[in-house]
PDB file of C-alpha atoms in Angstrom:
ATOM      1  CA  UNK A   1      20.227   2.929  -7.498  1.00 78.00           C
ATOM      2  CA  UNK A   2      19.686   1.368  -4.092  1.00 87.00           C
ATOM      3  CA  UNK A   3      20.022  -1.883  -3.324  1.00 92.00           C
ATOM      4  CA  UNK A   4      19.629  -4.368   0.325  1.00 95.00           C
ATOM      5  CA  UNK A   5      21.507  -7.901   0.943  1.00 97.00           C
ATOM      6  CA  UNK A   6      19.716  -9.386   4.007  1.00 97.00           C
ATOM      7  CA  UNK A   7      22.589 -11.781   5.236  1.00 94.00           C
ATOM      8  CA  UNK A   8      20.570 -15.549   6.214  1.00 92.00           C
ATOM      9  CA  UNK A   9      17.032 -16.313   4.399  1.00 94.00           C
ATOM     10  CA  UNK A  10      16.242 -18.520   7.865  1.00 96.00           C
ATOM     11  CA  UNK A  11      17.580 -17.386  11.265  1.00 97.00           C
ATOM     12  CA  UNK A  12      16.626 -19.951  14.094  1.00 97.00           C
ATOM     13  CA  UNK A  13      17.284 -18.299  17.438  1.00 97.00           C
ATOM     14  CA  UNK A  14      15.794 -20.389  21.568  1.00 97.00           C
ATOM     15  CA  UNK A  15      13.612 -18.086  23.281  1.00 97.00           C
ATOM     16  CA  UNK A  16      15.206 -15.774  25.327  1.00 97.00           C
ATOM     17  CA  UNK A  17      18.253 -15.858  23.325  1.00 98.00           C
ATOM     18  CA  UNK A  18      19.806 -12.969  21.109  1.00 98.00           C
ATOM     19  CA  UNK A  19      17.856 -11.986  17.847  1.00 98.00           C
ATOM     20  CA  UNK A  20      20.740 -10.832  14.970  1.00 98.00           C
ATOM     21  CA  UNK A  21      19.391  -9.956  11.894  1.00 98.00           C
ATOM     22  CA  UNK A  22      21.464  -8.772   9.604  1.00 98.00           C
ATOM     23  CA  UNK A  23      21.461  -6.063   6.742  1.00 98.00           C
ATOM     24  CA  UNK A  24      23.622  -4.573   4.521  1.00 97.00           C
ATOM     25  CA  UNK A  25      22.476  -1.780   2.173  1.00 95.00           C
ATOM     26  CA  UNK A  26      24.025  -0.169  -1.355  1.00 92.00           C
ATOM     27  CA  UNK A  27      23.007   3.716  -1.725  1.00 87.00           C
ATOM     28  CA  UNK A  28      24.083   6.314  -3.972  1.00 82.00           C
ATOM     29  CA  UNK A  29      22.567   9.077  -1.531  1.00 82.00           C
ATOM     30  CA  UNK A  30      22.044   9.911   2.336  1.00 83.00           C
ATOM     31  CA  UNK A  31      19.953   6.448   2.999  1.00 88.00           C
ATOM     32  CA  UNK A  32      16.733   6.234   4.787  1.00 91.00           C
ATOM     33  CA  UNK A  33      16.639   2.587   6.268  1.00 94.00           C
ATOM     34  CA  UNK A  34      13.893   0.617   7.341  1.00 95.00           C
ATOM     35  CA  UNK A  35      13.136  -2.809   9.611  1.00 97.00           C
ATOM     36  CA  UNK A  36       9.512  -3.889   8.461  1.00 96.00           C
ATOM     37  CA  UNK A  37       7.834  -7.191  10.223  1.00 96.00           C
ATOM     38  CA  UNK A  38       5.391  -9.279   8.039  1.00 94.00           C
ATOM     39  CA  UNK A  39       3.407 -12.076   9.927  1.00 92.00           C
ATOM     40  CA  UNK A  40       1.385 -14.654   7.689  1.00 87.00           C
ATOM     41  CA  UNK A  41      -0.721 -13.064   5.209  1.00 82.00           C
ATOM     42  CA  UNK A  42      -0.359 -10.006   6.926  1.00 86.00           C
ATOM     43  CA  UNK A  43       1.375  -6.562   5.060  1.00 88.00           C
ATOM     44  CA  UNK A  44       4.395  -5.096   6.285  1.00 92.00           C
ATOM     45  CA  UNK A  45       4.859  -3.381   9.843  1.00 93.00           C
ATOM     46  CA  UNK A  46       7.009  -0.784  10.745  1.00 93.00           C
ATOM     47  CA  UNK A  47       9.307  -1.897  12.959  1.00 96.00           C
ATOM     48  CA  UNK A  48      11.819   1.087  12.763  1.00 95.00           C
ATOM     49  CA  UNK A  49      13.688   3.422  10.940  1.00 93.00           C
ATOM     50  CA  UNK A  50      16.554   5.123  11.147  1.00 93.00           C
ATOM     51  CA  UNK A  51      15.867   8.662   8.363  1.00 89.00           C
ATOM     52  CA  UNK A  52      19.339  11.496  10.115  1.00 87.00           C
ATOM     53  CA  UNK A  53      20.185  11.975  13.814  1.00 88.00           C
ATOM     54  CA  UNK A  54      20.906   9.414  16.218  1.00 90.00           C
ATOM     55  CA  UNK A  55      22.295   5.886  14.639  1.00 91.00           C
ATOM     56  CA  UNK A  56      21.505   3.790  17.521  1.00 96.00           C
ATOM     57  CA  UNK A  57      17.252   3.717  16.741  1.00 96.00           C
ATOM     58  CA  UNK A  58      14.789   1.464  18.654  1.00 96.00           C
ATOM     59  CA  UNK A  59      11.523   0.627  17.529  1.00 95.00           C
ATOM     60  CA  UNK A  60       8.413  -1.112  18.803  1.00 95.00           C
ATOM     61  CA  UNK A  61       8.489  -4.678  20.718  1.00 93.00           C
ATOM     62  CA  UNK A  62      11.718  -4.316  22.036  1.00 96.00           C
ATOM     63  CA  UNK A  63      13.854  -4.252  18.507  1.00 97.00           C
ATOM     64  CA  UNK A  64      16.686  -1.920  17.540  1.00 97.00           C
ATOM     65  CA  UNK A  65      19.136  -1.330  14.692  1.00 98.00           C
ATOM     66  CA  UNK A  66      22.218   0.535  14.383  1.00 96.00           C
ATOM     67  CA  UNK A  67      23.139   2.149  11.528  1.00 96.00           C
ATOM     68  CA  UNK A  68      26.530   2.100  10.598  1.00 95.00           C
ATOM     69  CA  UNK A  69      27.910   3.919   7.792  1.00 93.00           C
ATOM     70  CA  UNK A  70      31.235   2.598   7.474  1.00 94.00           C
ATOM     71  CA  UNK A  71      29.758  -0.906   7.000  1.00 95.00           C
ATOM     72  CA  UNK A  72      27.016   0.094   5.077  1.00 95.00           C
ATOM     73  CA  UNK A  73      24.901  -1.744   7.581  1.00 97.00           C
ATOM     74  CA  UNK A  74      21.623  -1.355   9.445  1.00 97.00           C
ATOM     75  CA  UNK A  75      21.491  -5.094  11.735  1.00 98.00           C
ATOM     76  CA  UNK A  76      18.551  -5.703  13.884  1.00 98.00           C
ATOM     77  CA  UNK A  77      18.107  -6.726  17.363  1.00 98.00           C
ATOM     78  CA  UNK A  78      16.529  -8.135  19.836  1.00 98.00           C
ATOM     79  CA  UNK A  79      18.002  -9.122  24.121  1.00 97.00           C
ATOM     80  CA  UNK A  80      15.618 -11.921  24.186  1.00 97.00           C
ATOM     81  CA  UNK A  81      13.580 -13.384  21.960  1.00 97.00           C
ATOM     82  CA  UNK A  82      10.044 -14.451  22.517  1.00 96.00           C
ATOM     83  CA  UNK A  83       8.227 -16.542  20.492  1.00 96.00           C
ATOM     84  CA  UNK A  84       5.258 -14.214  18.804  1.00 95.00           C
ATOM     85  CA  UNK A  85       8.355 -12.724  17.405  1.00 97.00           C
ATOM     86  CA  UNK A  86       8.327 -15.260  14.660  1.00 97.00           C
ATOM     87  CA  UNK A  87       7.869 -13.802  11.667  1.00 97.00           C
ATOM     88  CA  UNK A  88       9.490 -12.943   7.762  1.00 97.00           C
ATOM     89  CA  UNK A  89      11.604  -9.527   8.692  1.00 98.00           C
ATOM     90  CA  UNK A  90      12.488  -7.111   5.709  1.00 97.00           C
ATOM     91  CA  UNK A  91      14.993  -4.384   5.616  1.00 97.00           C
ATOM     92  CA  UNK A  92      14.462  -1.842   3.253  1.00 95.00           C
ATOM     93  CA  UNK A  93      16.696   2.033   1.698  1.00 92.00           C
ATOM     94  CA  UNK A  94      14.940   4.485   0.546  1.00 86.00           C
ATOM     95  CA  UNK A  95      16.854   7.975  -0.944  1.00 71.00           C
ATOM     96  CA  UNK A  96      14.973  10.958   1.177  1.00 56.00           C
ATOM     97  CA  UNK A  97      12.575  11.276  -1.114  1.00 57.00           C
ATOM     98  CA  UNK A  98       8.974   9.473  -1.868  1.00 57.00           C
ATOM     99  CA  UNK A  99      10.715   7.440  -4.153  1.00 71.00           C
ATOM    100  CA  UNK A 100       9.180   4.229  -3.051  1.00 82.00           C
ATOM    101  CA  UNK A 101      11.304   1.624  -0.764  1.00 89.00           C
ATOM    102  CA  UNK A 102      13.660  -1.371  -1.999  1.00 91.00           C
ATOM    103  CA  UNK A 103      13.494  -4.486  -0.109  1.00 94.00           C
ATOM    104  CA  UNK A 104      15.843  -7.171   0.916  1.00 96.00           C
ATOM    105  CA  UNK A 105      14.540 -10.779  -0.036  1.00 95.00           C
ATOM    106  CA  UNK A 106      13.745 -11.280   3.835  1.00 97.00           C
ATOM    107  CA  UNK A 107      14.525 -13.178   6.961  1.00 97.00           C
ATOM    108  CA  UNK A 108      12.574 -15.563   8.233  1.00 97.00           C
ATOM    109  CA  UNK A 109      13.083 -15.653  12.421  1.00 97.00           C
ATOM    110  CA  UNK A 110      12.313 -19.299  13.699  1.00 97.00           C
ATOM    111  CA  UNK A 111      11.697 -19.437  17.481  1.00 97.00           C
ATOM    112  CA  UNK A 112      12.812 -22.879  19.311  1.00 96.00           C
ATOM    113  CA  UNK A 113      11.012 -22.931  22.262  1.00 93.00           C
TER     114      UNK A 113
ATOM    115  CA  UNK B   1      -7.547   6.124  12.134  1.00 64.00           C
ATOM    116  CA  UNK B   2      -8.007   3.343   9.609  1.00 80.00           C
ATOM    117  CA  UNK B   3      -5.007   2.157   7.571  1.00 93.00           C
ATOM    118  CA  UNK B   4      -4.557   1.049   4.164  1.00 96.00           C
ATOM    119  CA  UNK B   5      -7.751  -0.954   3.062  1.00 96.00           C
ATOM    120  CA  UNK B   6      -7.683  -3.623  -0.063  1.00 97.00           C
ATOM    121  CA  UNK B   7      -9.681  -5.824  -1.316  1.00 97.00           C
ATOM    122  CA  UNK B   8     -10.398  -8.166  -2.104  1.00 97.00           C
ATOM    123  CA  UNK B   9      -7.748 -10.483   0.213  1.00 95.00           C
ATOM    124  CA  UNK B  10      -7.761 -13.438  -1.988  1.00 97.00           C
ATOM    125  CA  UNK B  11      -8.473 -14.058  -5.480  1.00 97.00           C
ATOM    126  CA  UNK B  12      -8.122 -17.176  -7.404  1.00 98.00           C
ATOM    127  CA  UNK B  13      -8.600 -16.552 -11.223  1.00 97.00           C
ATOM    128  CA  UNK B  14      -7.715 -18.964 -14.317  1.00 97.00           C
ATOM    129  CA  UNK B  15      -5.142 -17.527 -16.775  1.00 96.00           C
ATOM    130  CA  UNK B  16      -6.062 -15.266 -19.616  1.00 97.00           C
ATOM    131  CA  UNK B  17      -8.504 -13.691 -17.333  1.00 97.00           C
ATOM    132  CA  UNK B  18      -8.563 -10.423 -16.162  1.00 97.00           C
ATOM    133  CA  UNK B  19      -8.542  -9.071 -12.559  1.00 98.00           C
ATOM    134  CA  UNK B  20      -8.330  -5.810 -10.122  1.00 98.00           C
ATOM    135  CA  UNK B  21      -7.375  -4.575  -7.090  1.00 97.00           C
ATOM    136  CA  UNK B  22      -8.961  -1.779  -5.216  1.00 97.00           C
ATOM    137  CA  UNK B  23      -6.750   0.242  -2.415  1.00 97.00           C
ATOM    138  CA  UNK B  24      -8.373   3.161  -0.081  1.00 97.00           C
ATOM    139  CA  UNK B  25      -4.699   4.735   1.390  1.00 96.00           C
ATOM    140  CA  UNK B  26      -5.186   6.421   4.807  1.00 95.00           C
ATOM    141  CA  UNK B  27      -6.533   9.556   4.261  1.00 93.00           C
ATOM    142  CA  UNK B  28      -4.589  12.983   3.821  1.00 91.00           C
ATOM    143  CA  UNK B  29      -1.575  10.925   2.478  1.00 93.00           C
ATOM    144  CA  UNK B  30      -1.065  12.350  -1.288  1.00 91.00           C
ATOM    145  CA  UNK B  31       1.879   9.327  -1.921  1.00 92.00           C
ATOM    146  CA  UNK B  32       0.529   6.059  -2.976  1.00 94.00           C
ATOM    147  CA  UNK B  33       2.177   2.781  -3.836  1.00 95.00           C
ATOM    148  CA  UNK B  34       1.582  -0.441  -5.659  1.00 96.00           C
ATOM    149  CA  UNK B  35       3.973  -3.324  -4.307  1.00 96.00           C
ATOM    150  CA  UNK B  36       4.502  -6.635  -5.964  1.00 97.00           C
ATOM    151  CA  UNK B  37       5.344  -9.629  -3.430  1.00 95.00           C
ATOM    152  CA  UNK B  38       6.622 -12.757  -5.116  1.00 95.00           C
ATOM    153  CA  UNK B  39       6.640 -15.899  -3.057  1.00 91.00           C
ATOM    154  CA  UNK B  40       9.686 -16.038  -0.666  1.00 88.00           C
ATOM    155  CA  UNK B  41      10.719 -12.572  -1.698  1.00 92.00           C
ATOM    156  CA  UNK B  42      10.726  -8.922  -0.463  1.00 93.00           C
ATOM    157  CA  UNK B  43       8.566  -6.313  -2.354  1.00 94.00           C
ATOM    158  CA  UNK B  44       9.122  -4.680  -5.694  1.00 94.00           C
ATOM    159  CA  UNK B  45       7.703  -1.416  -6.729  1.00 93.00           C
ATOM    160  CA  UNK B  46       5.530  -1.134  -9.630  1.00 95.00           C
ATOM    161  CA  UNK B  47       3.940   2.348  -9.628  1.00 94.00           C
ATOM    162  CA  UNK B  48       4.135   5.358  -7.175  1.00 93.00           C
ATOM    163  CA  UNK B  49       1.122   8.281  -7.251  1.00 93.00           C
ATOM    164  CA  UNK B  50       1.725  11.827  -5.964  1.00 90.00           C
ATOM    165  CA  UNK B  51      -2.195  12.376  -5.786  1.00 90.00           C
ATOM    166  CA  UNK B  52      -3.427  11.541  -9.047  1.00 91.00           C
ATOM    167  CA  UNK B  53      -0.544  11.723 -10.929  1.00 91.00           C
ATOM    168  CA  UNK B  54       2.058   8.940 -11.790  1.00 92.00           C
ATOM    169  CA  UNK B  55       5.299   9.677 -10.847  1.00 88.00           C
ATOM    170  CA  UNK B  56       6.988   6.031 -11.514  1.00 86.00           C
ATOM    171  CA  UNK B  57       5.174   3.739 -13.591  1.00 88.00           C
ATOM    172  CA  UNK B  58       9.441   2.435 -14.201  1.00 86.00           C
ATOM    173  CA  UNK B  59       8.405  -0.958 -13.610  1.00 89.00           C
ATOM    174  CA  UNK B  60       4.607  -1.286 -14.381  1.00 92.00           C
ATOM    175  CA  UNK B  61       4.404  -4.031 -17.151  1.00 91.00           C
ATOM    176  CA  UNK B  62       2.570  -1.948 -19.163  1.00 90.00           C
ATOM    177  CA  UNK B  63       1.570  -4.470 -21.673  1.00 94.00           C
ATOM    178  CA  UNK B  64      -0.823  -6.398 -19.456  1.00 96.00           C
ATOM    179  CA  UNK B  65      -0.648  -4.264 -16.408  1.00 97.00           C
ATOM    180  CA  UNK B  66      -2.410  -0.164 -15.642  1.00 96.00           C
ATOM    181  CA  UNK B  67      -3.526   1.569 -12.792  1.00 96.00           C
ATOM    182  CA  UNK B  68      -5.453   4.723 -11.415  1.00 95.00           C
ATOM    183  CA  UNK B  69      -5.958   6.825  -9.056  1.00 95.00           C
ATOM    184  CA  UNK B  70      -8.697   9.080  -9.564  1.00 84.00           C
ATOM    185  CA  UNK B  71      -9.508  12.096  -7.668  1.00 86.00           C
ATOM    186  CA  UNK B  72      -5.925  11.612  -5.894  1.00 85.00           C
ATOM    187  CA  UNK B  73      -7.922   9.082  -3.087  1.00 92.00           C
ATOM    188  CA  UNK B  74      -8.563   5.356  -4.468  1.00 96.00           C
ATOM    189  CA  UNK B  75      -6.443   3.489  -6.623  1.00 97.00           C
ATOM    190  CA  UNK B  76      -7.155   0.395  -8.646  1.00 97.00           C
ATOM    191  CA  UNK B  77      -4.448  -1.749 -10.015  1.00 98.00           C
ATOM    192  CA  UNK B  78      -5.878  -4.409 -13.143  1.00 98.00           C
ATOM    193  CA  UNK B  79      -4.284  -7.183 -15.003  1.00 97.00           C
ATOM    194  CA  UNK B  80      -5.292  -8.195 -18.496  1.00 97.00           C
ATOM    195  CA  UNK B  81      -5.119 -11.107 -19.497  1.00 96.00           C
ATOM    196  CA  UNK B  82      -3.257 -12.508 -16.346  1.00 97.00           C
ATOM    197  CA  UNK B  83      -0.582 -15.280 -16.764  1.00 97.00           C
ATOM    198  CA  UNK B  84       0.244 -17.992 -14.600  1.00 97.00           C
ATOM    199  CA  UNK B  85       3.650 -15.464 -13.379  1.00 96.00           C
ATOM    200  CA  UNK B  86       1.133 -13.096 -12.615  1.00 97.00           C
ATOM    201  CA  UNK B  87       0.663 -14.505  -9.188  1.00 98.00           C
ATOM    202  CA  UNK B  88       2.310 -13.094  -5.955  1.00 97.00           C
ATOM    203  CA  UNK B  89       0.433 -10.613  -3.521  1.00 96.00           C
ATOM    204  CA  UNK B  90      -0.210  -7.160  -4.563  1.00 97.00           C
ATOM    205  CA  UNK B  91       0.347  -4.521  -1.568  1.00 96.00           C
ATOM    206  CA  UNK B  92      -1.068  -1.077  -1.892  1.00 96.00           C
ATOM    207  CA  UNK B  93       0.629   1.742   0.629  1.00 95.00           C
ATOM    208  CA  UNK B  94       0.224   5.083   1.599  1.00 94.00           C
ATOM    209  CA  UNK B  95       2.480   8.003   2.841  1.00 91.00           C
ATOM    210  CA  UNK B  96       2.477  11.136   4.241  1.00 86.00           C
ATOM    211  CA  UNK B  97       6.328  12.007   3.522  1.00 77.00           C
ATOM    212  CA  UNK B  98       9.278   9.885   3.345  1.00 69.00           C
ATOM    213  CA  UNK B  99       9.607   8.772   6.537  1.00 70.00           C
ATOM    214  CA  UNK B 100       7.339   6.089   6.817  1.00 82.00           C
ATOM    215  CA  UNK B 101       4.621   4.118   4.147  1.00 89.00           C
ATOM    216  CA  UNK B 102       1.883   2.562   5.959  1.00 92.00           C
ATOM    217  CA  UNK B 103       0.716  -0.845   4.042  1.00 94.00           C
ATOM    218  CA  UNK B 104      -2.324  -2.698   3.692  1.00 95.00           C
ATOM    219  CA  UNK B 105      -2.686  -6.050   3.986  1.00 94.00           C
ATOM    220  CA  UNK B 106      -2.178  -6.962   0.181  1.00 95.00           C
ATOM    221  CA  UNK B 107      -4.070  -8.676  -2.245  1.00 96.00           C
ATOM    222  CA  UNK B 108      -3.425 -12.488  -2.648  1.00 96.00           C
ATOM    223  CA  UNK B 109      -3.243 -13.007  -6.497  1.00 98.00           C
ATOM    224  CA  UNK B 110      -3.705 -16.614  -7.895  1.00 98.00           C
ATOM    225  CA  UNK B 111      -3.691 -17.589 -11.713  1.00 98.00           C
ATOM    226  CA  UNK B 112      -4.052 -21.222 -12.412  1.00 97.00           C
TER     227      UNK B 112
END
Protein backbone atom coordinates (compact mmCIF):
# COMPACT_ATOMS: atom_id res chain seq x y z
CA UNK A 1 0.00 0.00 0.00
CA UNK A 2 1.12 3.54 -0.70
CA UNK A 3 0.14 6.88 0.72
CA UNK A 4 1.16 10.53 0.47
CA UNK A 5 0.87 13.26 3.06
CA UNK A 6 1.21 16.88 2.07
CA UNK A 7 1.69 19.17 5.02
CA UNK A 8 -0.32 22.35 4.70
CA UNK A 9 -3.38 22.59 2.50
CA UNK A 10 -2.50 26.25 1.88
CA UNK A 11 0.93 27.89 1.73
CA UNK A 12 1.36 31.62 1.28
CA UNK A 13 4.66 33.26 0.35
CA UNK A 14 5.69 36.67 -0.88
CA UNK A 15 6.81 37.17 -4.44
CA UNK A 16 10.55 36.56 -4.58
CA UNK A 17 10.61 34.45 -1.42
CA UNK A 18 11.53 30.81 -1.08
CA UNK A 19 8.82 28.27 -1.84
CA UNK A 20 8.79 25.06 0.20
CA UNK A 21 6.02 22.51 -0.21
CA UNK A 22 6.27 19.43 1.95
CA UNK A 23 5.55 15.86 0.95
CA UNK A 24 6.02 12.64 2.90
CA UNK A 25 5.24 9.24 1.45
CA UNK A 26 4.77 5.66 2.48
CA UNK A 27 5.56 2.83 0.12
CA UNK A 28 6.28 -0.87 0.50
CA UNK A 29 8.39 -0.85 -2.67
CA UNK A 30 11.07 1.53 -3.91
CA UNK A 31 9.03 4.56 -4.82
CA UNK A 32 8.76 6.65 -7.91
CA UNK A 33 7.88 10.17 -6.79
CA UNK A 34 6.25 12.98 -8.70
CA UNK A 35 5.17 16.56 -8.30
CA UNK A 36 2.34 17.83 -10.47
CA UNK A 37 0.92 21.33 -10.78
CA UNK A 38 -2.71 22.10 -11.55
CA UNK A 39 -3.94 25.50 -12.65
CA UNK A 40 -7.65 26.35 -12.34
CA UNK A 41 -9.84 24.28 -14.65
CA UNK A 42 -6.83 22.50 -16.09
CA UNK A 43 -5.41 19.02 -15.93
CA UNK A 44 -2.24 18.08 -14.11
CA UNK A 45 1.15 19.00 -15.51
CA UNK A 46 4.29 17.19 -14.43
CA UNK A 47 6.81 19.44 -12.67
CA UNK A 48 9.44 16.83 -11.89
CA UNK A 49 9.95 13.20 -11.01
CA UNK A 50 12.30 10.92 -9.15
CA UNK A 51 12.73 7.37 -10.39
CA UNK A 52 16.27 6.25 -9.67
CA UNK A 53 19.71 7.81 -9.48
CA UNK A 54 20.38 11.35 -8.35
CA UNK A 55 18.25 12.27 -5.38
CA UNK A 56 18.09 15.97 -6.22
CA UNK A 57 15.91 16.41 -9.26
CA UNK A 58 15.28 19.56 -11.20
CA UNK A 59 12.06 20.29 -12.97
CA UNK A 60 10.37 22.94 -15.00
CA UNK A 61 9.83 26.55 -13.98
CA UNK A 62 12.78 26.55 -11.60
CA UNK A 63 11.42 23.93 -9.21
CA UNK A 64 13.45 21.16 -7.67
CA UNK A 65 12.92 18.41 -5.13
CA UNK A 66 15.11 16.12 -3.10
CA UNK A 67 14.35 12.49 -2.37
CA UNK A 68 15.34 11.62 1.20
CA UNK A 69 14.78 7.95 1.83
CA UNK A 70 15.64 8.14 5.53
CA UNK A 71 12.97 10.77 6.03
CA UNK A 72 10.53 9.35 3.46
CA UNK A 73 10.25 12.85 2.08
CA UNK A 74 10.18 14.54 -1.30
CA UNK A 75 9.83 18.25 -0.60
CA UNK A 76 9.43 20.72 -3.47
CA UNK A 77 11.35 23.99 -3.48
CA UNK A 78 11.87 27.05 -5.61
CA UNK A 79 14.35 29.78 -4.62
CA UNK A 80 12.24 32.74 -5.72
CA UNK A 81 8.46 32.68 -6.08
CA UNK A 82 6.76 34.28 -9.04
CA UNK A 83 3.13 35.32 -9.28
CA UNK A 84 2.62 32.75 -12.02
CA UNK A 85 3.48 29.96 -9.53
CA UNK A 86 0.11 30.37 -7.83
CA UNK A 87 -1.63 27.03 -8.34
CA UNK A 88 -2.44 23.69 -6.72
CA UNK A 89 0.48 21.32 -6.27
CA UNK A 90 0.16 17.58 -5.88
CA UNK A 91 2.75 15.09 -4.73
CA UNK A 92 2.28 11.53 -5.94
CA UNK A 93 3.90 8.16 -5.42
CA UNK A 94 4.07 5.25 -7.84
CA UNK A 95 5.23 1.72 -7.32
CA UNK A 96 7.64 1.43 -10.18
CA UNK A 97 5.15 -0.27 -12.44
CA UNK A 98 2.38 1.30 -14.46
CA UNK A 99 -0.03 0.73 -11.58
CA UNK A 100 -1.28 4.25 -11.33
CA UNK A 101 -0.33 6.96 -8.89
CA UNK A 102 -1.41 7.67 -5.35
CA UNK A 103 -1.81 11.40 -4.84
CA UNK A 104 -1.71 13.62 -1.82
CA UNK A 105 -4.55 16.01 -1.11
CA UNK A 106 -2.71 18.92 -2.63
CA UNK A 107 -1.26 22.21 -1.45
CA UNK A 108 -2.66 25.49 -2.67
CA UNK A 109 0.21 27.92 -3.20
CA UNK A 110 -0.64 31.58 -2.79
CA UNK A 111 1.82 34.26 -3.90
CA UNK A 112 1.53 37.61 -2.17
CA UNK A 113 2.63 40.66 -4.17
CA UNK B 1 2.10 16.10 -30.68
CA UNK B 2 -1.42 16.29 -29.33
CA UNK B 3 -1.91 15.62 -25.66
CA UNK B 4 -4.64 13.64 -23.97
CA UNK B 5 -8.00 14.90 -25.18
CA UNK B 6 -11.14 14.67 -23.11
CA UNK B 7 -14.70 15.68 -23.84
CA UNK B 8 -16.87 17.25 -22.78
CA UNK B 9 -15.06 19.75 -20.59
CA UNK B 10 -18.16 20.45 -18.52
CA UNK B 11 -21.37 18.52 -17.96
CA UNK B 12 -24.39 19.34 -15.83
CA UNK B 13 -27.01 16.65 -15.40
CA UNK B 14 -29.87 15.87 -13.09
CA UNK B 15 -29.50 13.00 -10.65
CA UNK B 16 -30.55 9.59 -11.93
CA UNK B 17 -29.59 10.55 -15.47
CA UNK B 18 -26.81 8.77 -17.37
CA UNK B 19 -23.60 10.48 -18.44
CA UNK B 20 -20.57 9.50 -20.47
CA UNK B 21 -17.07 10.89 -20.76
CA UNK B 22 -14.69 10.31 -23.63
CA UNK B 23 -10.90 10.18 -23.70
CA UNK B 24 -8.41 10.03 -26.54
CA UNK B 25 -4.93 9.21 -25.20
CA UNK B 26 -1.60 10.18 -26.67
CA UNK B 27 -0.83 8.10 -29.73
CA UNK B 28 1.16 4.99 -28.87
CA UNK B 29 0.42 5.06 -25.14
CA UNK B 30 -0.75 1.60 -24.19
CA UNK B 31 -1.68 2.46 -20.61
CA UNK B 32 -4.77 4.54 -19.92
CA UNK B 33 -6.10 5.67 -16.56
CA UNK B 34 -9.32 7.22 -15.33
CA UNK B 35 -9.09 9.23 -12.13
CA UNK B 36 -11.74 11.05 -10.13
CA UNK B 37 -10.87 14.27 -8.35
CA UNK B 38 -13.27 15.51 -5.72
CA UNK B 39 -13.24 19.16 -4.76
CA UNK B 40 -10.20 20.00 -2.67
CA UNK B 41 -8.72 16.53 -3.03
CA UNK B 42 -6.09 14.79 -5.08
CA UNK B 43 -7.05 12.49 -7.96
CA UNK B 44 -8.02 8.91 -7.09
CA UNK B 45 -7.60 6.05 -9.52
CA UNK B 46 -10.79 4.48 -10.83
CA UNK B 47 -9.52 2.13 -13.50
CA UNK B 48 -6.38 1.32 -15.46
CA UNK B 49 -6.19 -0.20 -18.93
CA UNK B 50 -3.32 -1.95 -20.63
CA UNK B 51 -4.33 -1.79 -24.27
CA UNK B 52 -7.98 -2.90 -24.24
CA UNK B 53 -7.77 -4.89 -21.00
CA UNK B 54 -8.89 -3.42 -17.70
CA UNK B 55 -6.09 -4.61 -15.40
CA UNK B 56 -7.11 -2.69 -12.29
CA UNK B 57 -10.72 -1.70 -11.68
CA UNK B 58 -10.79 -2.34 -7.96
CA UNK B 59 -11.75 1.26 -7.18
CA UNK B 60 -14.48 1.52 -9.80
CA UNK B 61 -17.99 1.52 -8.26
CA UNK B 62 -19.32 -1.21 -10.46
CA UNK B 63 -22.95 -0.83 -9.57
CA UNK B 64 -23.22 2.40 -11.53
CA UNK B 65 -19.89 2.97 -13.27
CA UNK B 66 -18.63 1.24 -16.38
CA UNK B 67 -15.76 1.81 -18.73
CA UNK B 68 -14.51 0.48 -22.00
CA UNK B 69 -11.51 0.93 -24.23
CA UNK B 70 -12.32 -0.30 -27.66
CA UNK B 71 -9.39 -1.32 -29.87
CA UNK B 72 -7.03 -0.21 -27.14
CA UNK B 73 -7.18 3.45 -28.06
CA UNK B 74 -10.10 5.70 -27.06
CA UNK B 75 -11.93 5.10 -23.83
CA UNK B 76 -15.36 5.91 -22.45
CA UNK B 77 -16.37 6.16 -18.81
CA UNK B 78 -20.08 5.94 -18.06
CA UNK B 79 -22.19 6.58 -14.99
CA UNK B 80 -25.74 5.31 -14.84
CA UNK B 81 -27.59 6.52 -12.91
CA UNK B 82 -25.68 9.52 -11.62
CA UNK B 83 -25.91 10.54 -7.96
CA UNK B 84 -25.24 13.88 -6.32
CA UNK B 85 -22.02 12.51 -4.86
CA UNK B 86 -20.65 11.83 -8.32
CA UNK B 87 -20.01 15.53 -8.85
CA UNK B 88 -16.28 15.77 -9.44
CA UNK B 89 -13.64 16.24 -12.11
CA UNK B 90 -12.95 13.10 -14.10
CA UNK B 91 -9.40 12.96 -15.41
CA UNK B 92 -8.01 10.71 -18.07
CA UNK B 93 -4.30 10.03 -18.32
CA UNK B 94 -2.09 7.92 -20.53
CA UNK B 95 1.47 6.69 -20.29
CA UNK B 96 4.09 4.90 -22.29
CA UNK B 97 5.91 3.62 -19.21
CA UNK B 98 5.83 3.98 -15.44
CA UNK B 99 7.93 7.11 -15.45
CA UNK B 100 5.29 9.64 -16.37
CA UNK B 101 1.55 9.91 -16.86
CA UNK B 102 0.13 12.63 -19.09
CA UNK B 103 -3.20 14.08 -18.05
CA UNK B 104 -6.05 15.54 -20.03
CA UNK B 105 -7.85 18.70 -18.95
CA UNK B 106 -10.62 16.72 -17.33
CA UNK B 107 -14.40 16.73 -17.42
CA UNK B 108 -16.11 18.63 -14.64
CA UNK B 109 -19.37 16.88 -13.77
CA UNK B 110 -22.07 18.60 -11.76
CA UNK B 111 -25.05 16.50 -10.70
CA UNK B 112 -28.04 18.54 -9.55
